[in-house]
PDB file of C-alpha atoms and ligand atoms in Angstrom:
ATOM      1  CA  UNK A 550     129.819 160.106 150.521  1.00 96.00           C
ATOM      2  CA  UNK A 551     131.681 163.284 151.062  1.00 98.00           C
ATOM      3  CA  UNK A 552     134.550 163.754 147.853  1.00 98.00           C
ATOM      4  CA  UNK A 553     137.497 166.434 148.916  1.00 98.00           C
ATOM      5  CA  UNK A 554     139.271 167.778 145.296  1.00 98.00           C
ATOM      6  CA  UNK A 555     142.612 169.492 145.824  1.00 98.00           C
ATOM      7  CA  UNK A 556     142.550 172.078 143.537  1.00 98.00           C
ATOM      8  CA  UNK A 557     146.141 174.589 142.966  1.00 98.00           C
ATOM      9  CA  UNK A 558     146.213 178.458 142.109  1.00 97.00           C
ATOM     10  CA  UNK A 559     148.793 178.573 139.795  1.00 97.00           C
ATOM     11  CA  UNK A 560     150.126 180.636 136.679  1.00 95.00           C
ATOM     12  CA  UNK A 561     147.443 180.679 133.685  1.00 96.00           C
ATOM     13  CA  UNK A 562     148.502 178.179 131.239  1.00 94.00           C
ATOM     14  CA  UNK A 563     148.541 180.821 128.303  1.00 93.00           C
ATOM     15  CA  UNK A 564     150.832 182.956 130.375  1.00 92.00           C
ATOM     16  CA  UNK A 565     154.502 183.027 128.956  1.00 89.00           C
ATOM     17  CA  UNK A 566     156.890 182.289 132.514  1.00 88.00           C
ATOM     18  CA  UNK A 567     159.132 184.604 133.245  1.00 89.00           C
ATOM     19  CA  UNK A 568     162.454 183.890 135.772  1.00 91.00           C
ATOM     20  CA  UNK A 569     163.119 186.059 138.840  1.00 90.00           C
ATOM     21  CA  UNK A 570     166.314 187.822 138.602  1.00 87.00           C
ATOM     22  CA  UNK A 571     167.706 185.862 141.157  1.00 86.00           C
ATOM     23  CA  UNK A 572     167.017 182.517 139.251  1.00 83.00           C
ATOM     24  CA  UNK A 573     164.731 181.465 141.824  1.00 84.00           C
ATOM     25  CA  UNK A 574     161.708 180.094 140.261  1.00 87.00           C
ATOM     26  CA  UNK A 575     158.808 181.957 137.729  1.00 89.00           C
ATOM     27  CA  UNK A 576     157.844 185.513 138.423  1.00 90.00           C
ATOM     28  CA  UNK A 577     154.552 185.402 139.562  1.00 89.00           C
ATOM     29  CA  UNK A 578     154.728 189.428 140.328  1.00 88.00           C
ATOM     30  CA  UNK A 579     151.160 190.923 138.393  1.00 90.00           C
ATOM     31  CA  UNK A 580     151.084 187.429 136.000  1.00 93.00           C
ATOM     32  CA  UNK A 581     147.350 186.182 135.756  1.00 95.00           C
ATOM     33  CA  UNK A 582     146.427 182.997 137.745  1.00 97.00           C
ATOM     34  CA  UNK A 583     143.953 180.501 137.685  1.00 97.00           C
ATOM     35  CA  UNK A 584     142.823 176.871 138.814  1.00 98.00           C
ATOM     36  CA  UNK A 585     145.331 174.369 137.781  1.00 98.00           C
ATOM     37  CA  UNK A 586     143.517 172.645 134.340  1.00 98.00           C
ATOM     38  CA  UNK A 587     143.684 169.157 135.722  1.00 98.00           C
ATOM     39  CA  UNK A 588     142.426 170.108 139.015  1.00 98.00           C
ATOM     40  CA  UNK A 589     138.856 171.862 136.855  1.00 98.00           C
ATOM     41  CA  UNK A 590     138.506 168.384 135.794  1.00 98.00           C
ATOM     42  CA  UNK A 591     139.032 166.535 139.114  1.00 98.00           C
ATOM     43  CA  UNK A 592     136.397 168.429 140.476  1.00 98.00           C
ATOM     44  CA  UNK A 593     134.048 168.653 136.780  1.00 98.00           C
ATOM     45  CA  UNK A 594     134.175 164.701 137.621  1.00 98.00           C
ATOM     46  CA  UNK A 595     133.318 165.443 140.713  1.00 98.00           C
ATOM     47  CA  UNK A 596     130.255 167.356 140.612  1.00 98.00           C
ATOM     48  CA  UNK A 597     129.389 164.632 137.601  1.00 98.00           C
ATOM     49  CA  UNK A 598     129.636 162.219 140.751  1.00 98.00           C
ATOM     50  CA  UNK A 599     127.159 164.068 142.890  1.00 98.00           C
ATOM     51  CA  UNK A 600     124.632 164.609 140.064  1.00 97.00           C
ATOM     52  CA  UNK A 601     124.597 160.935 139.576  1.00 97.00           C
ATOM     53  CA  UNK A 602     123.870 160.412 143.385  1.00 96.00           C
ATOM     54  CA  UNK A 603     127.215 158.932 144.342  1.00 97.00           C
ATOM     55  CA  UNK A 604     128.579 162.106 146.205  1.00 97.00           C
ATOM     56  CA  UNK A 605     126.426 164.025 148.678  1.00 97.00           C
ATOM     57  CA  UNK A 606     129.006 166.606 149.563  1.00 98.00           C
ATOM     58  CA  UNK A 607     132.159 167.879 147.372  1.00 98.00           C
ATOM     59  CA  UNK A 608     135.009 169.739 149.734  1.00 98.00           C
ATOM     60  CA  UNK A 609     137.643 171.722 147.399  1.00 98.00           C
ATOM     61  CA  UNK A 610     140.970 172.255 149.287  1.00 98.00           C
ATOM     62  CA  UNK A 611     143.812 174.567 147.974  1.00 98.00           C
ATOM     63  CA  UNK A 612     147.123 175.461 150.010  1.00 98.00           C
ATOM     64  CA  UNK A 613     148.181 178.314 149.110  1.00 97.00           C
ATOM     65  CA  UNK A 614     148.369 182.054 149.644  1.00 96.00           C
ATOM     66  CA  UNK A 615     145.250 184.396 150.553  1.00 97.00           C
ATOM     67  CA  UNK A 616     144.358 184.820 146.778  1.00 96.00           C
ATOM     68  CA  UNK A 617     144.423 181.335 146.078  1.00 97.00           C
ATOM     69  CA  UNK A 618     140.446 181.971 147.117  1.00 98.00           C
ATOM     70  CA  UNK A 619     139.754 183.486 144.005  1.00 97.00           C
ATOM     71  CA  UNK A 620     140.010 179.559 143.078  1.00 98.00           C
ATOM     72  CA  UNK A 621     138.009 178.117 145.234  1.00 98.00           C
ATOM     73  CA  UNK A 622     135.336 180.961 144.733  1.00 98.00           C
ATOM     74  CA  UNK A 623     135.650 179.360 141.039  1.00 97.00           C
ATOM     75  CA  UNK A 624     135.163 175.928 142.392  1.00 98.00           C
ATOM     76  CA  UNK A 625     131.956 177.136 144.261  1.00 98.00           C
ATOM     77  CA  UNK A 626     130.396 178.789 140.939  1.00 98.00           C
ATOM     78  CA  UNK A 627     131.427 175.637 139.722  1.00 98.00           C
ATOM     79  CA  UNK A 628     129.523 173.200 141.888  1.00 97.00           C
ATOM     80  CA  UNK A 629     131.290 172.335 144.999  1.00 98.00           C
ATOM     81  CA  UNK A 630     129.614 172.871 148.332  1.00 98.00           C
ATOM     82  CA  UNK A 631     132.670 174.315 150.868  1.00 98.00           C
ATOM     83  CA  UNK A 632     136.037 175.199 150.181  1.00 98.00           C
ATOM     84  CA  UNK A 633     138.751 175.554 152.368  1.00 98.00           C
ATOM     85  CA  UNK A 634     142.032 177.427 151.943  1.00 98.00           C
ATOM     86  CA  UNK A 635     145.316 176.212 154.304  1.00 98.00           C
ATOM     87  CA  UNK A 636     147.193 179.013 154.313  1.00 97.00           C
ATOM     88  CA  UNK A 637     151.137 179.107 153.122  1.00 96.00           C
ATOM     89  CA  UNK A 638     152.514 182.152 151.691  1.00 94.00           C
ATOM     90  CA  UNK A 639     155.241 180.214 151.016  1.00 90.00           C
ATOM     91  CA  UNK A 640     155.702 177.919 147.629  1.00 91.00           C
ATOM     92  CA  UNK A 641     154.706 174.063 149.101  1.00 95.00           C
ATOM     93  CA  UNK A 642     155.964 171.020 147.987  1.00 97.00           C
ATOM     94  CA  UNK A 643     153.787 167.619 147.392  1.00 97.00           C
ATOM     95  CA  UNK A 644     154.359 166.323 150.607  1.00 97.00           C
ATOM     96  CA  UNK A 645     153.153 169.304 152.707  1.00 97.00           C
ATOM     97  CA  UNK A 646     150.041 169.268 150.250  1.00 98.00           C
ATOM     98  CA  UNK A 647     149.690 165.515 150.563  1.00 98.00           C
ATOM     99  CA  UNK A 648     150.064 165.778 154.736  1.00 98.00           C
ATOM    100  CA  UNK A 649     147.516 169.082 154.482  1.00 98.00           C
ATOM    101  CA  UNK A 650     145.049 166.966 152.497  1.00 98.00           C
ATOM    102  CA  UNK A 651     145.975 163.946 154.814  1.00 98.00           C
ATOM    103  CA  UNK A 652     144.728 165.762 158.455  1.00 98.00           C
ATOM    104  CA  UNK A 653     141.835 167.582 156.394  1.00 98.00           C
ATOM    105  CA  UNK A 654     140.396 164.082 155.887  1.00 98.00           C
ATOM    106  CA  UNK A 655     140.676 162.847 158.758  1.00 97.00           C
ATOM    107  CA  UNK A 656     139.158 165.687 160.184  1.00 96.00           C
ATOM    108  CA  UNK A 657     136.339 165.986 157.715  1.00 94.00           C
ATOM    109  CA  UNK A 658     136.331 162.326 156.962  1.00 94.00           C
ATOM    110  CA  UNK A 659     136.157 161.964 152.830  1.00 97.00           C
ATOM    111  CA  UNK A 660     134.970 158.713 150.466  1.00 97.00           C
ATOM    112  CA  UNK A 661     137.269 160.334 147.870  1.00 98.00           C
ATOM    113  CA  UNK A 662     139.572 162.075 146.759  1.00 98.00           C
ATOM    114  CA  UNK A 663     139.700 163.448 143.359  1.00 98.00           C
ATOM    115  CA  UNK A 664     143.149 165.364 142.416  1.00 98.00           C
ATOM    116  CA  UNK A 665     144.709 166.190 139.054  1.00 98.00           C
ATOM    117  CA  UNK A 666     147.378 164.183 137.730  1.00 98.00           C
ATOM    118  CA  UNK A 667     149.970 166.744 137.942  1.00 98.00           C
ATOM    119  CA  UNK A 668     149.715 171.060 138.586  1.00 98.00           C
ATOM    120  CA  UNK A 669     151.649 172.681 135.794  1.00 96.00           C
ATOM    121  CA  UNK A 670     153.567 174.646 137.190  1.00 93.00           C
ATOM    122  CA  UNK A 671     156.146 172.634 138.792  1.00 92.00           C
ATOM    123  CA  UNK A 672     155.034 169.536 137.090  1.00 94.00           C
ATOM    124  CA  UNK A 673     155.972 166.936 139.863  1.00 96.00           C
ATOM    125  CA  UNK A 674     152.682 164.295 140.080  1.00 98.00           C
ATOM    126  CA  UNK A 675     153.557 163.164 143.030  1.00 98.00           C
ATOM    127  CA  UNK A 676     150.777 164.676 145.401  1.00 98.00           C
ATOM    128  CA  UNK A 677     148.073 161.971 144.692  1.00 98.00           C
ATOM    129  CA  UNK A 678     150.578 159.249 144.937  1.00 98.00           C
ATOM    130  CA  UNK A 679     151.956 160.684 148.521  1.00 98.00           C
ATOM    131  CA  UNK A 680     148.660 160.918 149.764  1.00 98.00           C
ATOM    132  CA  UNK A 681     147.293 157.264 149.695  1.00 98.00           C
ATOM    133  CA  UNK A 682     150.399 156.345 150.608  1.00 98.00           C
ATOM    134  CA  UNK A 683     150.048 158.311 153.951  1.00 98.00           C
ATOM    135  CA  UNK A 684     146.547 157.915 154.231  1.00 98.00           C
ATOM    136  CA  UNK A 685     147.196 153.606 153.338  1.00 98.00           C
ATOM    137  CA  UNK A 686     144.320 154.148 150.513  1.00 98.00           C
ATOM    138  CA  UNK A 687     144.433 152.604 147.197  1.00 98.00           C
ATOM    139  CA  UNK A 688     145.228 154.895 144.130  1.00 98.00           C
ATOM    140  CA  UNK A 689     144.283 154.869 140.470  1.00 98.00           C
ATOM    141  CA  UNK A 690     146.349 157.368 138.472  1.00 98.00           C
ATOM    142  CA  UNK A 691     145.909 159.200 135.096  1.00 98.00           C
ATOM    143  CA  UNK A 692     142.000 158.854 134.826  1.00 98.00           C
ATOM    144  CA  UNK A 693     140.521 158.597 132.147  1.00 98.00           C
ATOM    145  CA  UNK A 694     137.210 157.421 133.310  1.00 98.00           C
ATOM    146  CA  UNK A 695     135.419 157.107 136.518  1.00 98.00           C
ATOM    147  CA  UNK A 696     132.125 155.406 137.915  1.00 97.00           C
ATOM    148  CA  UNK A 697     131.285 154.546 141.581  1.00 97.00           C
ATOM    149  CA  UNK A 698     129.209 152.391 142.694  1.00 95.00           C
ATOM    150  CA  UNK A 699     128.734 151.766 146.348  1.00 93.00           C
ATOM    151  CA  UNK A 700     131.511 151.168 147.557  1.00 95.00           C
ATOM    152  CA  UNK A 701     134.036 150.431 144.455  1.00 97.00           C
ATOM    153  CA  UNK A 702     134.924 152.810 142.184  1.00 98.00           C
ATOM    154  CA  UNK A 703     135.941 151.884 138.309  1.00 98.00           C
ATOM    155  CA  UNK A 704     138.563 153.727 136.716  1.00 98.00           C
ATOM    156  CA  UNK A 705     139.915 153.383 133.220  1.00 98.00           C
ATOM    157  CA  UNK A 706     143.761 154.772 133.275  1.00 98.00           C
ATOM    158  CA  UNK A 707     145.529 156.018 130.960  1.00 96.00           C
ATOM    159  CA  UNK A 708     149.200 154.482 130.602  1.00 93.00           C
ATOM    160  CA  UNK A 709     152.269 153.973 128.029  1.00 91.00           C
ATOM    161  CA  UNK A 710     150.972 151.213 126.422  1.00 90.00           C
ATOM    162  CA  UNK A 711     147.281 151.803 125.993  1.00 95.00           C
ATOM    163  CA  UNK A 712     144.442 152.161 128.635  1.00 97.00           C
ATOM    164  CA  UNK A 713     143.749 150.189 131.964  1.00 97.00           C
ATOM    165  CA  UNK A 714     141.291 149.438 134.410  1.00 97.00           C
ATOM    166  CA  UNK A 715     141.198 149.012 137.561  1.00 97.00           C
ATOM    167  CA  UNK A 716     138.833 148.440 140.324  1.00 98.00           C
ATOM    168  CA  UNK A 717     139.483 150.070 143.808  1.00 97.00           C
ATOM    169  CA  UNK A 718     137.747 149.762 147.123  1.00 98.00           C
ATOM    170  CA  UNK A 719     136.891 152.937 148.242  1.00 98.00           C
ATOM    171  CA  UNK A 720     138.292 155.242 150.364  1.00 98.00           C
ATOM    172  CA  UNK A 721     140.444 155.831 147.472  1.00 98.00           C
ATOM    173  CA  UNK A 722     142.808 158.543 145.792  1.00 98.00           C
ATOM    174  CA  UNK A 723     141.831 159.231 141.743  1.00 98.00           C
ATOM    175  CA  UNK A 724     144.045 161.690 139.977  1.00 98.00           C
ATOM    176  CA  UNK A 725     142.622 162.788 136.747  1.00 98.00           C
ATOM    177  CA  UNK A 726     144.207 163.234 133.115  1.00 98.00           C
ATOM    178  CA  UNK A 727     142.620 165.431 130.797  1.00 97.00           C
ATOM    179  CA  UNK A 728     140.598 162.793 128.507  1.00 96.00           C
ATOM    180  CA  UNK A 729     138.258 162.411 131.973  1.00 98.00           C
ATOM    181  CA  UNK A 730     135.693 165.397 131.047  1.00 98.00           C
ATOM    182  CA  UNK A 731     134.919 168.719 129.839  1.00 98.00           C
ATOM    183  CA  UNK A 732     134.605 171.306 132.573  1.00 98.00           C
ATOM    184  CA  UNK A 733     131.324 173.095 132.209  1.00 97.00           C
ATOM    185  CA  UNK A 734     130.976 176.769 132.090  1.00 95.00           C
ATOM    186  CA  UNK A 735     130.398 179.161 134.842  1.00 96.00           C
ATOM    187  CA  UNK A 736     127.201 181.043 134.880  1.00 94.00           C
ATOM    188  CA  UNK A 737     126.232 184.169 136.042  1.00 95.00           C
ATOM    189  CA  UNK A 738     123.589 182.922 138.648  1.00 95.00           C
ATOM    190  CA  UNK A 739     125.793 180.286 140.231  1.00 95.00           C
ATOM    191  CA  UNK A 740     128.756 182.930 140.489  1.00 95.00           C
ATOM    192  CA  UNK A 741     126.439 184.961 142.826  1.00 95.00           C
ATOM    193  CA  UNK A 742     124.957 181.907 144.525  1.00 94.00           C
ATOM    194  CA  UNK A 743     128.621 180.662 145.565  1.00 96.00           C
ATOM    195  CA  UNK A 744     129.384 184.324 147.741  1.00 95.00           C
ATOM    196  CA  UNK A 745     127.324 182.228 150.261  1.00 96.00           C
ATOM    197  CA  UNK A 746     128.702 179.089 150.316  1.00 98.00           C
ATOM    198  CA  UNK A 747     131.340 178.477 152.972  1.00 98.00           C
ATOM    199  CA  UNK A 748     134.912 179.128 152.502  1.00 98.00           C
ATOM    200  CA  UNK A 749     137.193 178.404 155.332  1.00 98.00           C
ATOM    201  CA  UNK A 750     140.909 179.900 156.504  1.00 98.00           C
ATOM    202  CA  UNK A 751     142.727 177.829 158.150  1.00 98.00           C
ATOM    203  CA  UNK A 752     146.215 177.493 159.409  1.00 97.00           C
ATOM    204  CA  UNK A 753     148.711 174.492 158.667  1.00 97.00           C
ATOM    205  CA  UNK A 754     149.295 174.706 162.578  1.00 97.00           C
ATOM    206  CA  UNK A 755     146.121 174.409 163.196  1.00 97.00           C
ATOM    207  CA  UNK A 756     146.520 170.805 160.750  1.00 97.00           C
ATOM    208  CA  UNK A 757     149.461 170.442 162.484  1.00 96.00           C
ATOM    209  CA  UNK A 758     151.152 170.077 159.542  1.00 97.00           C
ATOM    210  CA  UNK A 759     154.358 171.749 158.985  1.00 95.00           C
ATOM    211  CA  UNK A 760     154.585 173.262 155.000  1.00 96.00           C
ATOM    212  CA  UNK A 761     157.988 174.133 155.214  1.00 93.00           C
ATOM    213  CA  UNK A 762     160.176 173.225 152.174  1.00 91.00           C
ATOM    214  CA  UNK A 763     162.517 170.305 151.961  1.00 92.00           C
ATOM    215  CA  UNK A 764     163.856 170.988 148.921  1.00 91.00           C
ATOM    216  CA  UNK A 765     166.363 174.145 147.562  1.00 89.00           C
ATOM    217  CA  UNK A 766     166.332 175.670 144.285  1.00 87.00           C
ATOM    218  CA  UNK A 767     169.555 176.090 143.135  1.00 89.00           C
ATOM    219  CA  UNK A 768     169.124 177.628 140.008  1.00 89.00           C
ATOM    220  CA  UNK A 769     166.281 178.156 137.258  1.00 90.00           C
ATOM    221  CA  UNK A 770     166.975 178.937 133.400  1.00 88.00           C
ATOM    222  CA  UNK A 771     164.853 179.462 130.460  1.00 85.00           C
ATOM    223  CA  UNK A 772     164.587 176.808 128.397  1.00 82.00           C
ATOM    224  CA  UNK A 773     167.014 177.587 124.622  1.00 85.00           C
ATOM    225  CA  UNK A 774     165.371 179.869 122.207  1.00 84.00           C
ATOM    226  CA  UNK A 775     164.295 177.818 118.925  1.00 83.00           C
ATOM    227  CA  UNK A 776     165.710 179.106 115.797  1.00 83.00           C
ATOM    228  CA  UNK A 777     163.358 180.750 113.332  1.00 86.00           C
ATOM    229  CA  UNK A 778     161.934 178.316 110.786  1.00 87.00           C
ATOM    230  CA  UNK A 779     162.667 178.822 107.171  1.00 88.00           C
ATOM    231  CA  UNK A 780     160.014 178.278 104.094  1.00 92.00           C
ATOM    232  CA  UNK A 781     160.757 176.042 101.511  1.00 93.00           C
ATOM    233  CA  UNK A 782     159.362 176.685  97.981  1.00 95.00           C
ATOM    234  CA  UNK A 783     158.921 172.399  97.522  1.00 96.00           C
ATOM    235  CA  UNK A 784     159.316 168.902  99.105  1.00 96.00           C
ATOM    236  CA  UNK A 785     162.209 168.269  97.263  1.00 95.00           C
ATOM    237  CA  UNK A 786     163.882 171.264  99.106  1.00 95.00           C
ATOM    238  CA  UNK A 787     162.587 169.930 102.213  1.00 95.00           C
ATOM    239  CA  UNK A 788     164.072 166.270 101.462  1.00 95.00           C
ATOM    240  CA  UNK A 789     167.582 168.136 100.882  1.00 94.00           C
ATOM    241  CA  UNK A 790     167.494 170.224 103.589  1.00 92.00           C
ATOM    242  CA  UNK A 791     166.662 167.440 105.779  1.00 93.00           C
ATOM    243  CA  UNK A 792     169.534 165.201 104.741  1.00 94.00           C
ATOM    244  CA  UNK A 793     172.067 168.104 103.747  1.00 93.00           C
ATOM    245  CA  UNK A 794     171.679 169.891 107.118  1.00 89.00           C
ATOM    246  CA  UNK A 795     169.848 168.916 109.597  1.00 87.00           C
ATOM    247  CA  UNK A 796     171.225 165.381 108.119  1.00 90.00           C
ATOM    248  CA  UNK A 797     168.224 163.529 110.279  1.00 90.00           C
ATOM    249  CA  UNK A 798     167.249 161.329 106.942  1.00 88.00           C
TER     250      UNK A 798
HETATM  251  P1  AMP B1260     151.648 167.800 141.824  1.00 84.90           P
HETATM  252  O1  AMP B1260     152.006 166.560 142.550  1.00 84.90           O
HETATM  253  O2  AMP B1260     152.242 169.041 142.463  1.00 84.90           O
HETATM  254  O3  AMP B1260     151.960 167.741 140.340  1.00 84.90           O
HETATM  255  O4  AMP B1260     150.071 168.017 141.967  1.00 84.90           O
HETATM  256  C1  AMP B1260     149.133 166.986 141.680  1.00 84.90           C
HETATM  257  C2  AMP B1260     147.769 167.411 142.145  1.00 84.90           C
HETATM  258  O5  AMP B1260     147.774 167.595 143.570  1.00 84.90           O
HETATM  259  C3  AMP B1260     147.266 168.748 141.602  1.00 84.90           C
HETATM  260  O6  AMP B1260     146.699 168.588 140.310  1.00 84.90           O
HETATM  261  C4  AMP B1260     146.241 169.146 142.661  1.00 84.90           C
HETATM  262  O7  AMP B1260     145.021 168.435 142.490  1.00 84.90           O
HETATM  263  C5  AMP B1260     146.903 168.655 143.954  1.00 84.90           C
HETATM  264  N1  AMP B1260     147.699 169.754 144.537  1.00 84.90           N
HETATM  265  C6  AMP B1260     149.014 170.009 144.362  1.00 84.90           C
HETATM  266  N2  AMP B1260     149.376 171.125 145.018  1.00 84.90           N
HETATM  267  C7  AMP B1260     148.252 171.606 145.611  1.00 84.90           C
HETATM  268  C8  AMP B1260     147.958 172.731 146.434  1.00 84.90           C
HETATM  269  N3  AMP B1260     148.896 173.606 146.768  1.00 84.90           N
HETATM  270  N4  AMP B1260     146.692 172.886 146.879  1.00 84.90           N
HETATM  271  C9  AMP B1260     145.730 171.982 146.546  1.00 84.90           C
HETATM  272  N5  AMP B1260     145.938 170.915 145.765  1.00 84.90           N
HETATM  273  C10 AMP B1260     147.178 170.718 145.312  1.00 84.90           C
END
């Protein structure tokens, strides 16, 4: 079984966002990038798959702009076996990525798909959700565990009131949450093994999928700057404080 994991170049999450000037969205102008965390897992999960024998061939997707590769290089050292990069220099939305992700299966023809629950930089978990809905596939969400077995996959989700599992027929959409795995470390020898793996260009035409946005910023703003803390010498001080001024007990 063949699993595609979309995985999203976006800022590091130790990087502190700056706006634009114009209020358009974070300033991504010299700011260090990486794989989105979630999306590490999705495909840690999946290489877990294919050691276990239930994936013979993991496909990492990004859509994105040309040095979104530097990801997908990543997901090569990392275990996958091709990678390819649809093209946008543009900022996409779910549903582009969904429809992108949509025609690539159907032209590659996937068993799985394996996304993360959300990419952190806009924070909109939707994609996963878009896609079986456009592919008709069922969807487990928030993964907190995974196994496959022929043709049913077992996932343990993780929701508001506890954990929940469900059993899916597969083709199926997983997104994962971060309790799934631990991604393993890159080594040396697999970084130089994955220059010759193959990692295709490709154009959104050529998915015919069209990446344009539907949606228009209006404005951005930083969040409020938190007040500096102050010490207090005992609890007592803290108890008054608490009901004197902050007046929350
Ligand atoms: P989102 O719905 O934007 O929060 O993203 C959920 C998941 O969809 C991410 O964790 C990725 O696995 C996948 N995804 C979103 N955007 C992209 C993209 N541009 N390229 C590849 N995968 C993506």
């Amino acid at each position: 079984m063949k699993a595609l994991v979309g995985v999203k170049w976006v800022l590091d999450f130790s990087v502190k966002v700056r706006l634009k000037s114009d209020g358009t969205g974070a300033d991504l102008a010299g700011a260090r990038m990486s794989m989105n965390p979630f999306d590490e897992i999705a495909l840690e999960q999946a290489i877990r798959l294919k050691e276990a024998g239930a994936v013979d061939e993991i496909v990492v997707v990004s859509v994105g702009p040309r040095p979104a590769a530097d990801i997908l290089r990543r997901a090569l050292a990392m275990g996958a076996d091709r990678a390819v990069l649809v093209r946008s220099d543009a900022p996409v939305e779910p549903l582009g990525v969904a429809k992108a992700l949509k025609s690539l299966v159907e032209r590659d023809g996937a068993g799985l798909v394996l996304l993360g629950k959300q990419a952190i930089d806009d924070d909109n978990n939707q994609t996963g959700q878009m896609l079986a809905a456009l592919l008709g596939w069922p969807q487990a969400t928030y993964a907190a565990e995974l196994a496959v077995e022929g043709n049913v996959a077992t996932v343990t989700c993780e929701s508001d009131d506890g954990l929940e599992t469900v059993r899916l027929t597969l083709p199926a959409v997983v997104t994962a949450d971060l309790r799934l795995n631990t991604p393993r470390h890159i080594s040396l020898p697999n970084i130089m093994k994955a220059k010759n793996k193959p990692l295709e260009e490709i154009a959104p035409e050529a998915l015919n999928v069209d990446l344009r946005p539907r949606l228009k910023v209006l404005r951005t703003d930083e969040p409020a700057k938190r007040r500096a803390g102050v010490m207090v010498a005992s609890v007592d001080e803290l108890l008054d404080k608490l009901r004197g001024e902050a007046k929350v007990i």
